[in-house]
Tab-separated table of C-alpha atoms and ligand atoms in Angstrom:
chain	number	residue	atom	x	y	z
A	1	UNK	CA	-32.022	-23.494	-7.183
A	2	UNK	CA	-31.995	-20.777	-4.665
A	3	UNK	CA	-31.676	-16.932	-5.103
A	4	UNK	CA	-28.509	-17.668	-2.776
A	5	UNK	CA	-26.797	-19.620	-5.534
A	6	UNK	CA	-26.865	-16.597	-7.652
A	7	UNK	CA	-24.772	-14.287	-5.219
A	8	UNK	CA	-21.507	-13.116	-6.146
A	9	UNK	CA	-19.145	-15.122	-3.887
A	10	UNK	CA	-16.013	-13.894	-2.891
A	11	UNK	CA	-13.292	-14.653	-0.402
A	12	UNK	CA	-12.537	-10.907	1.016
A	13	UNK	CA	-9.259	-9.361	1.952
A	14	UNK	CA	-8.722	-9.478	5.790
A	15	UNK	CA	-7.230	-6.125	7.014
A	16	UNK	CA	-5.087	-6.044	10.104
A	17	UNK	CA	-6.946	-5.855	13.331
A	18	UNK	CA	-7.941	-2.511	14.727
A	19	UNK	CA	-7.818	-2.840	18.656
A	20	UNK	CA	-9.902	-0.594	20.491
A	21	UNK	CA	-7.664	-0.544	23.803
A	22	UNK	CA	-5.793	2.760	24.401
A	23	UNK	CA	-2.541	1.131	25.726
A	24	UNK	CA	-1.775	-0.911	22.554
A	25	UNK	CA	1.477	-0.428	20.851
A	26	UNK	CA	0.072	-0.844	17.499
A	27	UNK	CA	2.537	-2.004	14.759
A	28	UNK	CA	0.421	-4.175	12.511
A	29	UNK	CA	-1.184	-1.824	9.800
A	30	UNK	CA	1.650	0.232	8.498
A	31	UNK	CA	-0.119	3.543	9.550
A	32	UNK	CA	2.149	6.197	10.413
A	33	UNK	CA	2.675	6.886	13.934
A	34	UNK	CA	3.167	10.806	13.647
A	35	UNK	CA	-0.062	12.888	13.047
A	36	UNK	CA	-0.897	14.501	9.422
A	37	UNK	CA	0.299	18.182	8.829
A	38	UNK	CA	-1.205	20.647	11.362
A	39	UNK	CA	-2.232	22.382	8.187
A	40	UNK	CA	-5.022	19.206	7.696
A	41	UNK	CA	-6.657	19.978	10.986
A	42	UNK	CA	-7.075	23.904	10.112
A	43	UNK	CA	-8.440	22.828	6.649
A	44	UNK	CA	-11.199	20.209	8.560
A	45	UNK	CA	-12.262	23.459	10.480
A	46	UNK	CA	-13.927	24.751	7.608
A	47	UNK	CA	-16.028	21.393	6.654
A	48	UNK	CA	-19.417	20.558	8.068
A	49	UNK	CA	-20.919	24.006	7.457
A	50	UNK	CA	-23.503	24.926	4.971
A	51	UNK	CA	-21.381	23.961	2.085
A	52	UNK	CA	-21.898	20.106	3.280
A	53	UNK	CA	-25.591	20.297	2.161
A	54	UNK	CA	-24.462	20.095	-1.331
A	55	UNK	CA	-22.583	17.169	-3.210
A	56	UNK	CA	-18.751	17.701	-3.383
A	57	UNK	CA	-17.363	18.151	-6.756
A	58	UNK	CA	-17.321	14.632	-8.527
A	59	UNK	CA	-13.973	15.437	-10.423
A	60	UNK	CA	-12.326	16.611	-6.882
A	61	UNK	CA	-10.668	19.586	-8.933
A	62	UNK	CA	-9.178	20.985	-5.723
A	63	UNK	CA	-7.148	18.006	-4.864
A	64	UNK	CA	-6.348	16.711	-8.405
A	65	UNK	CA	-4.986	20.169	-9.338
A	66	UNK	CA	-3.002	20.215	-6.024
A	67	UNK	CA	-1.674	16.497	-7.125
A	68	UNK	CA	-0.720	17.771	-10.603
A	69	UNK	CA	0.903	20.817	-9.286
A	70	UNK	CA	3.018	18.754	-6.739
A	71	UNK	CA	4.010	16.003	-9.176
A	72	UNK	CA	4.657	18.169	-12.258
A	73	UNK	CA	1.900	16.616	-14.447
A	74	UNK	CA	-1.488	17.844	-16.078
A	75	UNK	CA	-4.843	17.454	-13.741
A	76	UNK	CA	-5.978	15.490	-16.688
A	77	UNK	CA	-3.333	12.733	-15.678
A	78	UNK	CA	-4.409	12.463	-12.199
A	79	UNK	CA	-7.513	10.047	-10.789
A	80	UNK	CA	-8.361	10.436	-7.083
A	81	UNK	CA	-10.050	7.812	-5.037
A	82	UNK	CA	-11.131	6.364	-1.600
A	83	UNK	CA	-7.618	5.571	-0.495
A	84	UNK	CA	-5.349	3.574	-2.885
A	85	UNK	CA	-7.561	0.294	-2.338
A	86	UNK	CA	-10.278	2.233	-4.404
A	87	UNK	CA	-8.119	3.449	-6.856
A	88	UNK	CA	-6.358	-0.026	-7.524
A	89	UNK	CA	-9.910	-1.759	-7.745
A	90	UNK	CA	-10.962	0.812	-10.379
A	91	UNK	CA	-7.740	0.058	-12.131
A	92	UNK	CA	-8.507	-3.772	-12.233
A	93	UNK	CA	-11.816	-3.338	-13.424
A	94	UNK	CA	-10.958	-0.529	-16.234
A	95	UNK	CA	-7.645	-1.908	-17.520
A	96	UNK	CA	-7.935	-5.635	-17.097
A	97	UNK	CA	-10.503	-6.998	-19.610
A	98	UNK	CA	-8.522	-9.431	-21.611
A	99	UNK	CA	-8.788	-13.210	-21.808
A	100	UNK	CA	-5.057	-13.476	-20.931
A	101	UNK	CA	-4.185	-13.518	-17.229
A	102	UNK	CA	-2.769	-10.555	-15.461
A	103	UNK	CA	0.677	-11.205	-13.444
A	104	UNK	CA	1.506	-10.370	-10.028
A	105	UNK	CA	4.085	-11.915	-7.840
A	106	UNK	CA	3.140	-14.813	-5.537
A	107	UNK	CA	4.161	-12.975	-2.348
A	108	UNK	CA	2.559	-9.204	-2.685
A	109	UNK	CA	-0.419	-7.439	-1.474
A	110	UNK	CA	-2.984	-9.859	-0.676
A	111	UNK	CA	-5.759	-7.794	-2.157
A	112	UNK	CA	-4.465	-8.148	-5.992
A	113	UNK	CA	-6.138	-11.832	-6.208
A	114	UNK	CA	-9.270	-10.562	-4.382
A	115	UNK	CA	-10.141	-7.970	-7.007
A	116	UNK	CA	-9.058	-10.371	-9.643
A	117	UNK	CA	-11.825	-12.907	-8.319
A	118	UNK	CA	-14.077	-10.386	-7.543
A	119	UNK	CA	-13.897	-8.875	-11.203
A	120	UNK	CA	-13.362	-12.243	-12.662
A	121	UNK	CA	-9.981	-11.445	-14.401
A	122	UNK	CA	-8.136	-14.507	-15.000
A	123	UNK	CA	-4.489	-14.280	-13.065
A	124	UNK	CA	-1.221	-15.959	-12.773
A	125	UNK	CA	0.958	-15.110	-9.437
A	126	UNK	CA	4.659	-15.341	-10.709
A	127	UNK	CA	7.249	-17.150	-8.056
A	128	UNK	CA	9.810	-14.794	-6.358
A	129	UNK	CA	13.325	-15.766	-6.448
A	130	UNK	CA	15.603	-16.383	-3.664
A	131	UNK	CA	15.498	-13.699	-0.946
A	132	UNK	CA	11.966	-12.753	-2.141
A	133	UNK	CA	13.415	-11.111	-5.294
A	134	UNK	CA	11.454	-10.004	-7.941
A	135	UNK	CA	12.931	-10.565	-11.338
A	136	UNK	CA	11.864	-8.176	-14.053
A	137	UNK	CA	12.299	-10.846	-17.081
A	138	UNK	CA	9.866	-13.245	-15.229
A	139	UNK	CA	6.790	-10.608	-16.050
A	140	UNK	CA	7.561	-10.712	-19.947
A	141	UNK	CA	5.683	-13.655	-20.930
A	142	UNK	CA	2.102	-13.113	-22.488
A	143	UNK	CA	-0.157	-11.275	-20.209
A	144	UNK	CA	-3.382	-9.089	-19.630
A	145	UNK	CA	-1.601	-6.852	-17.414
A	146	UNK	CA	0.994	-6.637	-14.789
A	147	UNK	CA	0.743	-5.457	-11.231
A	148	UNK	CA	3.910	-4.700	-9.296
A	149	UNK	CA	3.969	-3.206	-5.297
A	150	UNK	CA	7.279	-1.086	-5.303
A	151	UNK	CA	8.515	-1.635	-2.918
A	152	UNK	CA	6.765	-4.877	-2.390
A	153	UNK	CA	4.605	-5.749	0.312
A	154	UNK	CA	5.206	-7.309	2.899
A	155	UNK	CA	8.673	-7.835	1.969
A	156	UNK	CA	9.835	-3.995	1.476
A	157	UNK	CA	11.861	-4.531	-1.095
A	158	UNK	CA	12.369	-2.228	-4.004
A	159	UNK	CA	13.266	-2.456	-7.478
A	160	UNK	CA	15.077	0.284	-9.309
A	161	UNK	CA	13.513	2.590	-11.802
A	162	UNK	CA	15.169	0.558	-14.786
A	163	UNK	CA	14.087	-2.680	-13.457
A	164	UNK	CA	10.514	-1.271	-13.573
A	165	UNK	CA	11.192	0.156	-16.862
A	166	UNK	CA	12.028	-3.621	-18.190
A	167	UNK	CA	8.666	-4.393	-17.194
A	168	UNK	CA	6.805	-1.854	-18.547
A	169	UNK	CA	8.900	-1.440	-21.872
A	170	UNK	CA	8.363	-5.339	-22.425
A	171	UNK	CA	4.682	-5.172	-22.166
A	172	UNK	CA	3.776	-2.215	-24.673
A	173	UNK	CA	0.352	-4.309	-25.123
A	174	UNK	CA	-0.593	-4.394	-21.355
A	175	UNK	CA	-1.074	-1.918	-18.569
A	176	UNK	CA	1.646	-2.081	-16.083
A	177	UNK	CA	0.400	-0.873	-12.459
A	178	UNK	CA	3.210	-0.069	-10.159
A	179	UNK	CA	1.787	0.333	-6.530
A	180	UNK	CA	3.624	2.941	-4.942
A	181	UNK	CA	1.822	2.973	-1.418
A	182	UNK	CA	5.441	2.805	0.239
A	183	UNK	CA	7.813	4.778	-2.124
A	184	UNK	CA	8.045	7.806	-0.145
A	185	UNK	CA	10.213	6.045	2.750
A	186	UNK	CA	13.151	5.343	0.783
A	187	UNK	CA	12.548	3.790	-3.041
A	188	UNK	CA	12.379	5.893	-6.131
A	189	UNK	CA	8.997	6.210	-7.882
A	190	UNK	CA	8.718	5.541	-11.247
A	191	UNK	CA	6.796	8.506	-12.347
A	192	UNK	CA	9.749	9.595	-14.312
A	193	UNK	CA	8.785	6.981	-16.776
A	194	UNK	CA	5.530	8.231	-17.765
A	195	UNK	CA	6.406	10.566	-20.329
A	196	UNK	CA	7.766	7.481	-22.254
A	197	UNK	CA	5.538	4.445	-21.673
A	198	UNK	CA	1.651	5.403	-22.070
A	199	UNK	CA	0.969	1.949	-20.792
A	200	UNK	CA	2.180	2.694	-17.080
A	201	UNK	CA	-0.039	3.644	-14.350
A	202	UNK	CA	1.547	4.792	-11.049
A	203	UNK	CA	-0.624	4.497	-7.910
A	204	UNK	CA	0.245	6.302	-4.439
A	205	UNK	CA	-1.487	6.835	-1.045
A	206	UNK	CA	-2.063	9.658	1.593
A	207	UNK	CA	-2.442	6.756	3.934
A	208	UNK	CA	1.119	5.965	4.987
A	209	UNK	CA	3.782	8.869	4.220
A	210	UNK	CA	1.262	11.580	4.691
A	211	UNK	CA	-0.171	9.983	8.095
A	212	UNK	CA	-3.814	10.168	6.595
A	213	UNK	CA	-5.069	6.524	6.613
A	214	UNK	CA	-8.283	7.792	8.153
A	215	UNK	CA	-8.935	10.247	5.316
A	216	UNK	CA	-8.861	7.489	2.487
A	217	UNK	CA	-6.987	9.229	-0.319
A	218	UNK	CA	-5.339	7.695	-2.940
A	219	UNK	CA	-4.310	8.654	-6.706
A	220	UNK	CA	-3.292	7.192	-9.967
A	221	UNK	CA	-1.224	9.084	-12.352
A	222	UNK	CA	-0.638	8.236	-15.690
A	223	UNK	CA	-1.291	9.057	-19.468
A	224	UNK	CA	-4.388	11.204	-20.029
A	225	UNK	CA	-6.275	8.021	-22.192
A	226	UNK	CA	-5.777	5.737	-19.237
A	227	UNK	CA	-7.338	8.206	-16.786
A	228	UNK	CA	-9.941	9.269	-19.118
A	229	UNK	CA	-10.864	5.399	-18.998
A	230	UNK	CA	-10.694	5.302	-15.229
A	231	UNK	CA	-12.846	8.416	-15.210
A	232	UNK	CA	-15.625	6.940	-17.454
A	233	UNK	CA	-15.799	3.374	-15.195
A	234	UNK	CA	-15.784	5.592	-11.891
A	235	UNK	CA	-18.804	7.751	-13.254
A	236	UNK	CA	-20.757	4.569	-14.325
A	237	UNK	CA	-20.490	3.447	-10.558
A	238	UNK	CA	-20.316	6.234	-7.986
A	239	UNK	CA	-19.938	9.512	-8.667
A	240	UNK	CA	-19.330	11.223	-5.854
A	241	UNK	CA	-16.533	8.825	-3.872
A	242	UNK	CA	-14.603	11.774	-2.740
A	243	UNK	CA	-16.061	14.127	0.052
A	244	UNK	CA	-15.769	17.352	0.928
A	245	UNK	CA	-13.355	16.637	3.669
A	246	UNK	CA	-10.967	14.357	2.286
A	247	UNK	CA	-10.669	16.908	-0.905
A	248	UNK	CA	-9.690	19.753	1.538
A	249	UNK	CA	-7.620	17.959	3.896
A	250	UNK	CA	-5.802	16.227	0.965
A	251	UNK	CA	-5.204	19.503	-0.652
A	252	UNK	CA	-3.969	20.862	2.660
A	253	UNK	CA	-1.512	18.171	3.157
A	254	UNK	CA	0.060	18.869	-0.039
A	255	UNK	CA	0.798	22.351	1.150
A	256	UNK	CA	3.143	21.205	3.827
A	257	UNK	CA	5.874	19.708	1.917
A	258	UNK	CA	8.628	20.369	4.504
A	259	UNK	CA	6.398	18.528	7.381
A	260	UNK	CA	6.040	15.584	4.697
A	261	UNK	CA	9.776	15.365	4.097
A	262	UNK	CA	10.479	15.397	7.813
A	263	UNK	CA	8.053	12.792	8.602
A	264	UNK	CA	9.369	10.324	6.120
A	265	UNK	CA	12.906	10.982	6.929
A	266	UNK	CA	12.283	10.196	10.704
A	267	UNK	CA	10.617	6.884	9.875
A	268	UNK	CA	13.404	5.939	7.807
A	269	UNK	CA	15.749	6.715	10.208
A	270	UNK	CA	13.980	4.816	12.982
A	271	UNK	CA	13.766	1.900	10.554
A	272	UNK	CA	17.426	1.679	9.998
A	273	UNK	CA	18.226	1.811	13.639
A	274	UNK	CA	15.306	-0.971	14.418
A	275	UNK	CA	16.954	-2.802	11.885
A	276	UNK	CA	20.010	-3.203	13.829
A	277	UNK	CA	18.152	-3.991	16.787
A	278	UNK	CA	16.387	-6.943	15.209
A	279	UNK	CA	20.015	-8.042	14.066
A	280	UNK	CA	21.369	-7.930	17.536
A	281	UNK	CA	18.475	-10.195	18.794
A	282	UNK	CA	19.169	-12.974	15.883
A	283	UNK	CA	16.539	-11.751	13.548
A	284	UNK	CA	17.167	-11.786	9.893
A	285	UNK	CA	15.655	-8.669	8.070
A	286	UNK	CA	14.820	-7.937	4.413
A	287	UNK	CA	16.604	-4.699	2.916
A	288	UNK	CA	12.945	-3.111	3.358
A	289	UNK	CA	12.480	0.520	1.966
A	290	UNK	CA	9.185	0.862	3.248
A	291	UNK	CA	7.839	1.973	6.894
A	292	UNK	CA	8.218	-1.587	7.975
A	293	UNK	CA	10.529	-4.284	8.463
A	294	UNK	CA	9.968	-7.931	7.397
A	295	UNK	CA	11.774	-10.025	9.980
A	296	UNK	CA	12.581	-13.684	10.791
A	297	UNK	CA	14.036	-14.904	13.940
A	298	UNK	CA	16.886	-17.565	13.370
A	299	UNK	CA	15.492	-20.137	15.874
A	300	UNK	CA	12.061	-19.113	17.409
A	301	UNK	CA	9.061	-19.454	15.219
A	302	UNK	CA	7.368	-16.138	14.030
A	303	UNK	CA	3.850	-17.541	15.048
A	304	UNK	CA	5.069	-17.863	18.636
A	305	UNK	CA	7.007	-14.209	18.596
A	306	UNK	CA	3.460	-12.731	17.237
A	307	UNK	CA	1.591	-14.376	19.844
A	308	UNK	CA	3.831	-13.475	22.861
A	309	UNK	CA	3.903	-9.992	21.635
A	310	UNK	CA	-0.033	-9.854	21.357
A	311	UNK	CA	-0.074	-11.107	24.702
A	312	UNK	CA	2.011	-8.042	26.070
A	313	UNK	CA	-0.294	-5.592	23.927
A	314	UNK	CA	1.994	-5.247	21.114
A	315	UNK	CA	0.495	-5.841	17.739
A	316	UNK	CA	2.426	-6.741	14.336
A	317	UNK	CA	1.553	-8.770	11.568
A	318	UNK	CA	1.750	-12.407	10.807
A	319	UNK	CA	0.982	-13.848	7.616
A	320	UNK	CA	-0.200	-17.851	7.948
A	321	UNK	CA	0.759	-18.096	4.095
A	322	UNK	CA	3.120	-20.326	2.077
A	323	UNK	CA	6.708	-18.883	1.997
A	324	UNK	CA	6.048	-16.363	4.580
A	325	UNK	CA	4.651	-18.143	7.592
A	326	UNK	CA	8.141	-17.775	9.661
A	327	UNK	CA	8.106	-13.912	9.128
A	328	UNK	CA	6.648	-10.954	10.958
A	329	UNK	CA	5.839	-7.578	9.446
A	330	UNK	CA	6.411	-4.912	11.909
A	331	UNK	CA	5.216	-1.443	11.172
A	332	UNK	CA	7.954	1.149	12.009
A	333	UNK	CA	6.625	3.277	15.011
A	334	UNK	CA	7.903	6.176	17.058
A	335	UNK	CA	11.316	5.490	18.692
A	336	UNK	CA	9.385	4.938	22.155
A	337	UNK	CA	6.909	2.407	20.673
A	338	UNK	CA	9.850	0.595	19.139
A	339	UNK	CA	11.853	0.584	22.551
A	340	UNK	CA	8.962	-1.069	23.871
A	341	UNK	CA	8.781	-3.406	21.308
A	342	UNK	CA	12.446	-4.547	21.654
A	343	UNK	CA	12.399	-4.750	25.538
A	344	UNK	CA	9.310	-7.263	24.998
A	345	UNK	CA	11.237	-9.298	22.268
A	346	UNK	CA	14.408	-9.562	24.774
A	347	UNK	CA	12.019	-11.149	27.522
A	348	UNK	CA	10.160	-13.256	24.885
A	349	UNK	CA	13.365	-14.562	23.600
A	350	UNK	CA	15.033	-14.967	26.875
A	351	UNK	CA	12.169	-17.406	27.992
A	352	UNK	CA	12.069	-19.385	24.585
B	401	PMP	N1	-1.095	-1.228	-1.748
B	401	PMP	C1	-0.123	-1.723	-0.750
B	401	PMP	C2	0.657	-2.453	-1.218
B	401	PMP	C3	-0.742	-1.799	0.729
B	401	PMP	O1	-0.044	-2.215	1.941
B	401	PMP	C4	-1.874	-1.064	1.092
B	401	PMP	C5	-2.239	-0.778	2.407
B	401	PMP	N2	-3.126	-2.097	2.913
B	401	PMP	C6	-2.693	-0.317	0.095
B	401	PMP	C7	-2.147	-0.484	-1.330
B	401	PMP	C8	-4.092	0.201	0.421
B	401	PMP	O2	-3.792	1.457	1.176
B	401	PMP	P1	-5.004	2.344	1.192
B	401	PMP	O3	-6.262	1.933	0.382
B	401	PMP	O4	-5.098	3.039	2.734
B	401	PMP	O5	-4.477	3.522	0.305
């Protein structure tokens, strides 16, 4: 045996490409096309001075308190982390220690099986129904936990609060994580269920609706026992995950509610216009409530369109995976970026 036999072997999650060139229309990683609130840049002017000599506040109290105020919960119900990936990873590590498999949809955020493998959590994927539908009753079998992205990725399809409630109420002995990375673009958060269900953990991010993917801020809102358990695990691994800049920038973003609302509204409007444009070009689209559309052309294979767009410096996301390998996930950019996309698509489809 060699020492290499004792390495932890995992197949990592593969994020979308981050091309270096400037003239690219980048619609492949669900970033927000608009900058963060100007209040974020102002807050960051104060970073990097004498204060940076010191460790940041391990409790990130400024940011937790601001989130608690924004969402009408206690600070002790808020956990923050380095993007929602960090928060979700901590949730898997903390809540899923049962012998029973955790459940998540077969088509969903592809990081879930990676964390399950990394932390050696048994898991079972649940098939989607016709039209990529998630049926709550399918998650009422014995399990060690449930994870639902709502809206789901990469389909963008959202469950209603009462459908989420069916899953949470039907699993009183498991933690149900609802990953609401895209909720602000047109779905309804299930945070209103938190008072009723101590087994619910709602995870959100600043990466999409607050245009701050680069600052890496995510959070979980849940009952106090769940948050206390998350804190214990985090402080047993790395206490200082939230740096000074992210704490200040996150707090500043929360102070500009009007900007946030306007930005989400614009993206939802562009999405609905883009859906019609796709349909005019013979694409079928799921009913996405997220900042992306999930589209499939009636005759031209998705992979071919993906490659032809790439040659024209337009990046969208293609997943060579069962069930979705004839679909493209297209992030909603600015209206100008989307117009460039549709003009390229018209050219590609005319040649196909
Ligand atoms: N959940 C879902 C469903 C996502 O698509 C993403 C983005 N890749 C994340 C969580 C993580 O986003 P972040 O770590 O930037 O908050």
